[in-house]
Short mmCIF file of C-alpha atoms in Angstrom, two decimals:
data_model
loop_
_atom_site.label_atom_id
_atom_site.label_comp_id
_atom_site.label_asym_id
_atom_site.label_seq_id
_atom_site.Cartn_x
_atom_site.Cartn_y
_atom_site.Cartn_z
CA MET A 17 0.10 0.04 0.11
CA ALA A 18 1.44 3.30 -1.30
CA TRP A 19 0.33 6.32 0.87
CA ASP A 20 3.03 8.80 1.73
CA PHE A 21 3.04 12.49 2.53
CA GLU A 22 6.82 12.94 2.58
CA THR A 23 8.95 14.47 -0.25
CA ASP A 24 12.00 12.36 -1.25
CA GLY A 25 15.20 13.58 0.39
CA GLU A 26 17.09 14.75 -2.64
CA TYR A 27 14.16 16.92 -3.94
CA ALA A 28 13.40 18.33 -0.30
CA GLU A 29 16.97 19.71 -0.30
CA ARG A 30 16.39 21.38 -3.63
CA LEU A 31 13.04 22.81 -2.33
CA GLY A 32 15.02 24.04 0.74
CA TRP A 33 17.48 25.78 -1.52
CA ALA A 34 14.66 27.29 -3.47
CA ASP A 35 13.01 28.55 -0.35
CA ARG A 36 16.12 30.39 1.01
CA PHE A 37 17.05 31.49 -2.51
CA VAL A 38 13.64 33.12 -3.05
CA ARG A 39 13.51 34.73 0.33
CA GLU A 40 17.01 36.32 0.33
CA GLU A 41 17.73 37.09 -3.31
CA VAL A 42 14.26 37.27 -5.17
CA GLU A 43 11.73 38.73 -2.84
CA PRO A 44 13.51 41.98 -2.30
CA LEU A 45 13.28 42.67 -6.17
CA ASP A 46 9.59 42.94 -5.91
CA LEU A 47 9.97 46.18 -3.79
CA VAL A 48 12.63 47.85 -6.09
CA LEU A 49 12.37 46.68 -9.69
CA GLY A 50 9.67 46.99 -12.30
CA SER A 51 8.30 44.25 -14.22
CA PRO A 52 10.43 41.24 -14.82
CA PHE A 53 8.74 41.02 -18.39
CA ASP A 54 10.27 44.30 -19.35
CA LYS A 55 13.22 43.23 -21.42
CA SER A 56 13.88 46.96 -22.44
CA ASN A 57 15.24 47.56 -18.81
CA PRO A 58 18.93 46.72 -18.74
CA ASP A 59 18.90 46.31 -15.07
CA THR A 60 16.00 43.83 -15.27
CA VAL A 61 17.90 41.83 -17.94
CA ARG A 62 21.07 41.80 -16.13
CA VAL A 63 19.52 40.75 -12.71
CA LEU A 64 17.51 37.99 -14.38
CA GLU A 65 20.59 36.53 -16.21
CA HIS A 66 22.61 36.61 -13.03
CA LEU A 67 19.81 34.83 -10.96
CA ARG A 68 18.87 32.44 -13.60
CA THR A 69 22.34 31.06 -13.79
CA LYS A 70 22.14 30.13 -10.05
CA VAL A 71 18.66 28.39 -10.74
CA LYS A 72 20.16 26.40 -13.65
CA GLN A 73 23.06 25.29 -11.51
CA GLN A 74 20.40 23.87 -9.10
CA GLY A 75 18.64 22.14 -11.95
CA LEU A 76 15.39 24.00 -11.20
CA TRP A 77 15.15 26.11 -14.43
CA ALA A 78 11.85 25.72 -16.57
CA CYS A 79 11.03 22.46 -14.78
CA HIS A 80 7.55 22.00 -16.54
CA LEU A 81 9.53 21.41 -19.80
CA GLY A 82 11.47 18.16 -20.88
CA PRO A 83 15.30 17.96 -20.81
CA GLU A 84 15.38 18.39 -24.55
CA LEU A 85 14.21 22.06 -24.02
CA GLY A 86 16.54 22.72 -21.05
CA GLY A 87 14.07 21.78 -18.44
CA GLN A 88 13.63 18.93 -15.83
CA GLY A 89 10.47 17.25 -17.15
CA PHE A 90 9.06 17.22 -13.59
CA GLY A 91 5.61 15.79 -12.80
CA GLN A 92 2.85 18.01 -11.52
CA VAL A 93 3.43 17.11 -7.74
CA LYS A 94 7.14 18.22 -8.05
CA LEU A 95 5.97 21.32 -9.92
CA ALA A 96 3.22 22.14 -7.30
CA LEU A 97 5.70 21.84 -4.44
CA LEU A 98 8.25 24.18 -6.22
CA ASN A 99 5.33 26.74 -7.21
CA GLU A 100 4.28 27.01 -3.66
CA ILE A 101 7.65 28.63 -3.06
CA LEU A 102 7.67 30.77 -6.08
CA GLY A 103 4.21 32.12 -5.30
CA ARG A 104 5.62 34.44 -2.58
CA SER A 105 7.24 36.64 -5.21
CA SER A 106 5.99 38.23 -8.38
CA TRP A 107 9.79 37.90 -9.72
CA ALA A 108 10.30 34.31 -8.76
CA PRO A 109 8.39 32.64 -11.69
CA SER A 110 10.56 34.71 -14.10
CA VAL A 111 13.72 33.92 -12.28
CA PHE A 112 12.89 30.15 -12.46
CA GLY A 113 11.58 30.07 -16.04
CA SER A 114 8.14 29.29 -15.14
CA GLN A 115 6.32 32.56 -15.50
CA ALA A 116 2.75 32.81 -16.85
CA PRO A 117 1.76 33.31 -19.67
CA ASP A 118 5.31 32.44 -21.15
CA SER A 119 5.28 28.91 -19.60
CA GLY A 120 2.15 28.03 -20.99
CA ASN A 121 2.95 29.46 -24.40
CA ALA A 122 6.38 27.65 -24.24
CA GLU A 123 4.69 24.44 -23.61
CA ILE A 124 2.26 24.59 -26.66
CA LEU A 125 4.96 25.72 -28.83
CA ALA A 126 7.04 22.77 -27.85
CA ARG A 127 4.13 20.47 -28.41
CA PHE A 128 2.57 21.91 -31.45
CA GLY A 129 5.08 24.28 -33.02
CA THR A 130 6.98 23.79 -36.30
CA GLU A 131 10.69 23.86 -36.19
CA GLU A 132 10.66 27.24 -37.71
CA GLN A 133 8.25 28.45 -35.13
CA LYS A 134 10.31 26.94 -32.34
CA ALA A 135 13.42 28.63 -33.71
CA ASN A 136 11.88 32.11 -33.94
CA TYR A 137 9.69 32.12 -30.82
CA LEU A 138 10.26 29.19 -28.46
CA TYR A 139 13.99 29.16 -27.89
CA PRO A 140 14.16 33.08 -27.41
CA LEU A 141 11.44 32.56 -25.00
CA LEU A 142 13.14 29.70 -23.09
CA ASP A 143 16.32 31.98 -22.92
CA GLY A 144 14.43 34.76 -21.42
CA ARG A 145 15.34 37.25 -24.11
CA ILE A 146 11.59 37.97 -25.09
CA ALA A 147 8.16 37.85 -23.50
CA SER A 148 4.83 36.67 -24.97
CA CYS A 149 0.97 37.13 -24.83
CA TYR A 150 -1.66 34.64 -24.91
CA SER A 151 -4.61 36.38 -26.72
CA MET A 152 -7.80 34.57 -26.08
CA THR A 153 -10.42 36.72 -24.05
CA GLU A 154 -12.73 39.09 -25.68
CA PRO A 155 -14.72 42.22 -24.45
CA GLN A 156 -18.19 40.81 -25.03
CA ALA A 157 -17.45 37.09 -24.36
CA GLY A 158 -14.92 36.92 -21.61
CA SER A 159 -13.36 33.33 -21.77
CA ASP A 160 -16.32 31.66 -23.52
CA PRO A 161 -15.08 30.57 -27.00
CA ALA A 162 -18.69 29.99 -28.05
CA LEU A 163 -19.17 33.72 -28.12
CA PHE A 164 -15.80 34.72 -29.62
CA THR A 165 -16.15 37.04 -32.66
CA THR A 166 -12.40 37.39 -33.61
CA SER A 167 -12.21 35.65 -36.98
CA ALA A 168 -9.66 34.68 -39.46
CA ARG A 169 -10.27 34.16 -43.17
CA ARG A 170 -7.88 32.48 -45.69
CA ASP A 171 -6.56 34.71 -48.42
CA GLY A 172 -4.28 32.86 -50.65
CA ASP A 173 -1.16 31.81 -48.70
CA ASP A 174 -2.15 34.24 -45.70
CA TRP A 175 -4.72 34.38 -43.03
CA VAL A 176 -6.28 37.71 -42.39
CA ILE A 177 -7.52 38.21 -38.67
CA ASP A 178 -10.08 40.76 -37.48
CA GLY A 179 -11.50 41.32 -34.10
CA GLU A 180 -10.79 42.58 -30.54
CA LYS A 181 -9.38 40.86 -27.50
CA TRP A 182 -9.54 42.01 -24.01
CA PHE A 183 -7.32 41.90 -20.78
CA GLN A 184 -4.36 40.57 -22.59
CA THR A 185 -1.64 39.97 -20.10
CA ASN A 186 1.89 41.06 -21.09
CA ALA A 187 0.73 42.74 -24.23
CA ARG A 188 3.00 45.81 -23.27
CA TYR A 189 6.14 43.71 -23.41
CA ALA A 190 5.30 40.82 -25.75
CA ALA A 191 7.41 40.03 -28.71
CA PHE A 192 4.60 37.99 -30.23
CA PHE A 193 0.98 37.07 -29.56
CA ILE A 194 -0.64 33.64 -29.74
CA VAL A 195 -4.19 34.67 -30.99
CA MET A 196 -7.32 32.38 -31.06
CA ALA A 197 -9.64 33.11 -33.89
CA LEU A 198 -12.60 31.57 -35.34
CA THR A 199 -11.64 29.91 -38.87
CA ASP A 200 -14.81 27.64 -39.42
CA PRO A 201 -18.04 29.13 -38.01
CA ASP A 202 -19.94 25.97 -39.11
CA ALA A 203 -17.81 23.80 -36.99
CA GLY A 204 -18.62 25.24 -33.49
CA ALA A 205 -16.32 26.61 -30.86
CA HIS A 206 -14.55 23.23 -29.93
CA HIS A 207 -13.59 22.47 -33.73
CA GLY A 208 -13.70 25.80 -35.47
CA MET A 209 -11.10 27.78 -33.61
CA SER A 210 -7.53 28.05 -34.51
CA LEU A 211 -4.18 29.59 -33.08
CA PHE A 212 -2.19 32.01 -34.79
CA ILE A 213 1.37 33.53 -33.93
CA VAL A 214 1.21 37.12 -34.59
CA PRO A 215 4.61 39.07 -34.08
CA ALA A 216 4.28 42.32 -32.27
CA GLY A 217 4.38 45.25 -34.69
CA THR A 218 2.36 43.45 -37.30
CA PRO A 219 0.21 46.07 -39.19
CA GLY A 220 -3.28 46.16 -37.96
CA LEU A 221 -2.36 44.89 -34.50
CA GLU A 222 -3.16 47.77 -32.16
CA ILE A 223 -2.97 48.18 -28.34
CA VAL A 224 -6.09 50.39 -27.91
CA ARG A 225 -5.14 50.95 -24.28
CA HIS A 226 -3.39 49.39 -21.42
CA VAL A 227 -5.29 48.23 -18.41
CA GLY A 228 -4.33 48.05 -14.72
CA VAL A 229 -6.02 45.95 -11.99
CA GLY A 230 -7.76 47.49 -8.86
CA THR A 231 -6.37 50.98 -8.37
CA GLU A 232 -3.24 50.59 -10.45
CA ALA A 233 -2.64 53.23 -12.91
CA ALA A 234 -3.32 52.41 -16.62
CA GLU A 235 0.31 53.49 -17.64
CA ARG A 236 1.45 50.82 -15.25
CA GLY A 237 -0.92 48.23 -16.22
CA GLU A 238 0.31 44.88 -17.72
CA HIS A 239 -2.81 44.01 -19.39
CA ALA A 240 -4.35 45.52 -22.59
CA TYR A 241 -7.28 46.04 -24.75
CA LEU A 242 -6.20 44.76 -28.44
CA ARG A 243 -7.79 45.53 -31.76
CA LEU A 244 -6.84 43.29 -34.70
CA ALA A 245 -7.86 45.05 -37.96
CA ASN A 246 -6.89 43.28 -41.29
CA VAL A 247 -3.95 41.57 -39.58
CA ARG A 248 -2.11 39.55 -42.15
CA VAL A 249 -0.17 36.57 -41.14
CA ARG A 250 1.27 33.55 -43.26
CA ALA A 251 -0.38 30.29 -43.39
CA ASP A 252 2.84 28.95 -41.54
CA ASP A 253 2.14 31.15 -38.70
CA MET A 254 -0.76 28.90 -37.64
CA LEU A 255 0.07 26.94 -34.38
CA GLY A 256 -1.07 23.43 -34.70
CA ASP A 257 -3.54 22.35 -37.26
CA GLU A 258 -6.66 24.17 -38.16
CA GLY A 259 -9.61 23.90 -35.72
CA GLU A 260 -7.33 22.68 -32.97
CA ALA A 261 -7.34 25.82 -30.78
CA PHE A 262 -9.72 24.48 -28.17
CA ALA A 263 -7.92 21.18 -27.50
CA ILE A 264 -4.62 23.03 -27.43
CA ALA A 265 -5.88 25.55 -25.05
CA GLN A 266 -7.14 22.82 -22.65
CA THR A 267 -3.73 21.18 -22.64
CA ARG A 268 -2.07 24.55 -21.87
CA LEU A 269 -4.49 25.47 -19.20
CA GLY A 270 -4.84 22.19 -17.04
CA GLY A 271 -1.40 22.08 -15.58
CA GLY A 272 -1.29 25.84 -15.35
CA ARG A 273 -4.27 26.05 -12.97
CA ILE A 274 -2.37 23.59 -10.51
CA HIS A 275 0.73 25.93 -10.62
CA HIS A 276 -1.59 28.99 -10.07
CA ALA A 277 -3.18 27.08 -7.16
CA MET A 278 0.22 26.37 -5.47
CA ARG A 279 1.38 29.80 -6.12
CA THR A 280 -1.77 31.14 -4.44
CA ILE A 281 -0.93 29.09 -1.44
CA GLY A 282 2.44 30.69 -1.24
CA MET A 283 0.66 34.21 -1.19
CA ALA A 284 -1.91 32.90 1.46
CA ARG A 285 0.86 31.65 3.59
CA GLN A 286 2.49 35.03 3.55
CA ALA A 287 -0.87 36.65 4.54
CA PHE A 288 -1.33 34.01 7.19
CA ASP A 289 2.29 34.56 8.61
CA MET A 290 1.54 38.37 8.72
CA MET A 291 -1.79 37.71 10.67
CA CYS A 292 0.14 35.71 13.10
CA GLU A 293 2.96 38.02 13.76
CA ARG A 294 0.40 40.94 14.18
CA ALA A 295 -1.49 38.69 16.63
CA VAL A 296 1.35 38.18 18.87
CA SER A 297 2.76 41.73 18.59
CA ARG A 298 -0.23 44.03 18.70
CA ARG A 299 -1.02 44.97 22.34
CA VAL A 300 -4.74 45.59 23.48
CA ARG A 301 -5.88 46.23 26.95
CA SER A 302 -6.12 42.74 28.08
CA GLY A 303 -2.88 41.56 26.35
CA THR A 304 -2.21 40.87 22.73
CA LEU A 305 -4.72 40.39 19.73
CA GLY A 306 -3.66 36.72 19.84
CA ASP A 307 -5.17 36.41 23.41
CA LEU A 308 -8.66 37.25 22.08
CA GLN A 309 -10.82 34.30 21.31
CA MET A 310 -12.04 35.86 17.94
CA THR A 311 -8.55 36.32 16.74
CA GLN A 312 -7.74 32.80 17.58
CA GLU A 313 -10.87 31.56 15.84
CA ARG A 314 -9.63 33.53 12.59
CA ILE A 315 -6.07 31.94 12.67
CA ALA A 316 -7.53 28.44 13.29
CA ASP A 317 -9.92 28.86 10.43
CA SER A 318 -7.23 30.20 8.17
CA TRP A 319 -4.67 27.41 8.99
CA ILE A 320 -7.39 24.67 8.44
CA GLU A 321 -8.48 26.19 5.10
CA ILE A 322 -4.81 26.52 3.75
CA GLU A 323 -3.90 22.97 4.75
CA GLN A 324 -7.22 21.53 3.39
CA PHE A 325 -6.56 23.38 0.13
CA ARG A 326 -2.95 22.31 -0.26
CA LEU A 327 -3.87 18.70 0.17
CA LEU A 328 -6.65 19.06 -2.64
CA VAL A 329 -4.03 20.60 -4.89
CA LEU A 330 -1.49 18.13 -4.31
CA ARG A 331 -3.92 15.17 -4.55
CA THR A 332 -5.00 16.53 -7.92
CA ALA A 333 -1.27 17.02 -9.12
CA TRP A 334 -0.81 13.36 -8.11
CA LEU A 335 -3.79 12.29 -10.23
CA ILE A 336 -2.58 14.20 -13.25
CA ASP A 337 0.80 12.49 -12.89
CA LYS A 338 -0.86 9.09 -12.43
CA HIS A 339 -3.32 9.19 -15.41
CA GLN A 340 -1.45 11.54 -17.71
CA ASP A 341 -4.84 12.60 -18.99
CA TYR A 342 -6.37 15.95 -17.93
CA ARG A 343 -9.75 14.87 -19.26
CA ARG A 344 -9.81 12.31 -16.51
CA VAL A 345 -9.04 14.88 -13.79
CA ARG A 346 -11.10 17.61 -15.16
CA GLY A 347 -13.52 17.80 -12.24
CA ASP A 348 -10.68 17.73 -9.70
CA ILE A 349 -9.08 20.68 -11.48
CA SER A 350 -12.15 22.58 -11.45
CA ALA A 351 -12.64 21.95 -7.71
CA VAL A 352 -9.06 23.33 -7.15
CA LYS A 353 -10.09 26.45 -9.27
CA VAL A 354 -13.12 26.95 -7.34
CA ALA A 355 -11.54 26.60 -3.88
CA MET A 356 -8.34 28.64 -4.84
CA ALA A 357 -9.92 32.11 -4.93
CA LYS A 358 -12.18 31.70 -1.80
CA VAL A 359 -9.15 30.49 0.38
CA ALA A 360 -6.95 33.22 -0.68
CA HIS A 361 -9.66 35.85 -0.25
CA ASP A 362 -10.70 34.70 3.21
CA VAL A 363 -7.06 34.50 4.58
CA VAL A 364 -5.90 37.75 3.23
CA LEU A 365 -9.05 39.66 4.26
CA ARG A 366 -8.85 38.46 7.73
CA SER A 367 -5.16 39.44 8.02
CA LEU A 368 -5.91 42.89 6.53
CA HIS A 369 -8.78 43.32 9.12
CA LEU A 370 -6.49 42.42 12.00
CA HIS A 371 -3.84 45.13 10.86
CA GLY A 372 -6.49 47.74 11.15
CA SER A 373 -5.86 51.05 9.38
CA ILE A 374 -2.31 50.24 8.14
CA GLY A 375 -3.85 47.05 6.68
CA ILE A 376 -5.84 48.90 4.25
CA SER A 377 -2.99 51.52 3.46
CA ASN A 378 -0.65 51.26 0.52
CA GLU A 379 2.05 50.55 3.13
CA MET A 380 0.79 46.96 3.38
CA PRO A 381 0.23 44.44 0.46
CA PHE A 382 -3.18 43.30 1.22
CA SER A 383 -5.03 45.41 -1.10
CA ARG A 384 -3.10 44.02 -3.87
CA MET A 385 -3.48 40.46 -2.50
CA LEU A 386 -7.24 40.80 -2.54
CA VAL A 387 -7.19 41.91 -6.07
CA ASP A 388 -5.10 38.85 -6.87
CA ALA A 389 -7.40 36.56 -5.12
CA GLU A 390 -10.38 37.91 -7.32
CA THR A 391 -8.16 37.63 -10.38
CA MET A 392 -7.88 33.94 -9.45
CA ALA A 393 -11.67 33.72 -9.29
CA LEU A 394 -11.95 35.16 -12.95
CA ALA A 395 -8.75 33.88 -14.75
CA ASP A 396 -8.75 30.66 -16.89
CA GLY A 397 -12.68 30.62 -16.56
CA PRO A 398 -14.74 32.13 -13.77
CA THR A 399 -15.54 30.12 -10.79
CA GLU A 400 -19.13 29.64 -11.72
CA VAL A 401 -18.21 27.78 -14.82
CA HIS A 402 -15.82 25.47 -12.84
CA LYS A 403 -18.49 24.76 -10.42
CA GLN A 404 -20.78 23.62 -13.19
CA VAL A 405 -17.97 21.53 -14.65
CA LEU A 406 -17.35 19.89 -11.32
CA ALA A 407 -20.95 19.12 -10.64
CA ARG A 408 -21.48 17.51 -14.09
CA GLN A 409 -18.30 15.37 -13.49
CA VAL A 410 -19.73 14.25 -10.08
CA LEU A 411 -23.09 13.46 -11.27
CA ARG A 412 -21.91 11.21 -14.03
CA HIS A 413 -21.14 8.74 -11.39
CA TYR A 414 -24.74 8.40 -10.23
CA THR A 415 -27.38 6.27 -11.50
CA PRO A 416 -31.03 7.75 -11.40
CA SER A 417 -33.66 5.78 -9.30
CA THR A 418 -36.19 3.98 -11.34
CA THR A 419 -38.43 2.73 -8.33
CA LEU A 420 -41.20 4.81 -6.73
CA PHE A 421 -39.16 5.56 -3.55
CA PRO A 422 -35.36 5.99 -3.74
CA ALA A 423 -32.88 3.35 -2.77
CA TYR A 424 -32.04 5.34 0.42
CA HIS A 425 -35.59 5.40 1.68
CA LEU A 426 -35.55 4.19 5.06
CA PRO A 427 -38.68 1.96 5.22
CA SER A 428 -37.74 0.42 1.96
CA ARG A 429 -34.15 -0.21 3.27
CA GLU A 430 -35.51 -1.64 6.65
CA ALA A 431 -37.71 -3.97 4.79
CA ALA A 432 -34.63 -5.31 2.71
CA ALA A 433 -32.56 -5.66 5.87
CA ARG A 434 -35.34 -7.79 7.45
CA ARG A 435 -35.46 -10.00 4.49
CA HIS A 436 -31.69 -10.40 4.81
CA LEU A 437 -31.67 -11.06 8.35
CA ASP A 438 -34.54 -13.69 7.99
CA GLY A 439 -32.51 -15.57 5.22
CA LEU A 440 -29.42 -15.38 7.40
CA LEU A 441 -31.21 -16.80 10.39
CA GLU A 442 -32.59 -19.69 8.27
CA HIS A 443 -29.08 -20.58 7.21
CA VAL A 444 -27.69 -20.45 10.69
CA VAL A 445 -30.43 -22.71 12.01
CA ALA A 446 -29.86 -25.08 9.15
CA GLN A 447 -26.30 -25.53 10.13
CA TYR A 448 -27.14 -26.57 13.59
#
């Protein structure tokens, strides 16, 4: 019977190194440098190259990719444990070569890209020389492909793309965009969508405006409203085969949701640690905040919720490694997605509240954390959609009752039990 909650010793040591490295050398960068995606900033490039060299020496670079691409080919459990550490810092994923959306874009380029596409986009992306954007969601449709209106029509050896895309992460810094567009309206969303690689600067590709989150100024925002007007790309710029966009997107998103979840745990633990330090430090008339029963309840609730969620994520990662089929674990992944935002929100809000006025000020990170928590409720499909997915997956395992009363009807069960007992007694008496 295999049932183990321990990490093997060798990998535990590497995780210990990553924990110290992120705390001592990476987390400070969040406070003094801009975006790690900004390759135009020479300080950013130099710092990333220096730190990435150390990560590569430890064999922890781009661990989601196979050795042929310079990664480790780790399974989802190992990746989850590493991402739990990286979630404490906005810079850490870039330092370890696992930053979204580049990591997901690299994965689908590696799996579905041509040799030319890999040479032009994948390898520079892996080297950290460029950044990318995954262009899927739309203003009127959100993340529902069935409502997408961005389309691509064939014109000789080219495709011409028209439409609008909303909340495009990394558009400001991207060297190329992976754009989802409708190529066959009669085939439906699952088989009529295709992906195209569109280099930045392609005529007709316009950033209408940059978009921040929460109270972040637009000029600092790392998301964008895009317009594609008569954007012409070569037939060779299609990523994968025509009509494969939905299937490719699911491949990209499945593991990514687990990585987001463990990074969210890292953020929640930060908020929890702040809550606990505040509880033992802040004096009130009768002692400390930690002496108050209501504070103790909040700390206990937060600890339980984090640990429950962490086990759910790791179990789901284990199932992915076991089955190697995201479709079989679709419901579990949706459960992770649903729980992720709630746990993060609840823990962060409790910590903010315990800090009083300084908690809501811009001198503490809680406001940003709350926005991040809500972002997790919307990114990669809203929570409500994933609840539906989970419920449908669960209900598939149940058979409808065909009798007047359900099988769990107590009088019916009691009658069946009595018949069973009568038969058992007859058998026992016959033996004697």
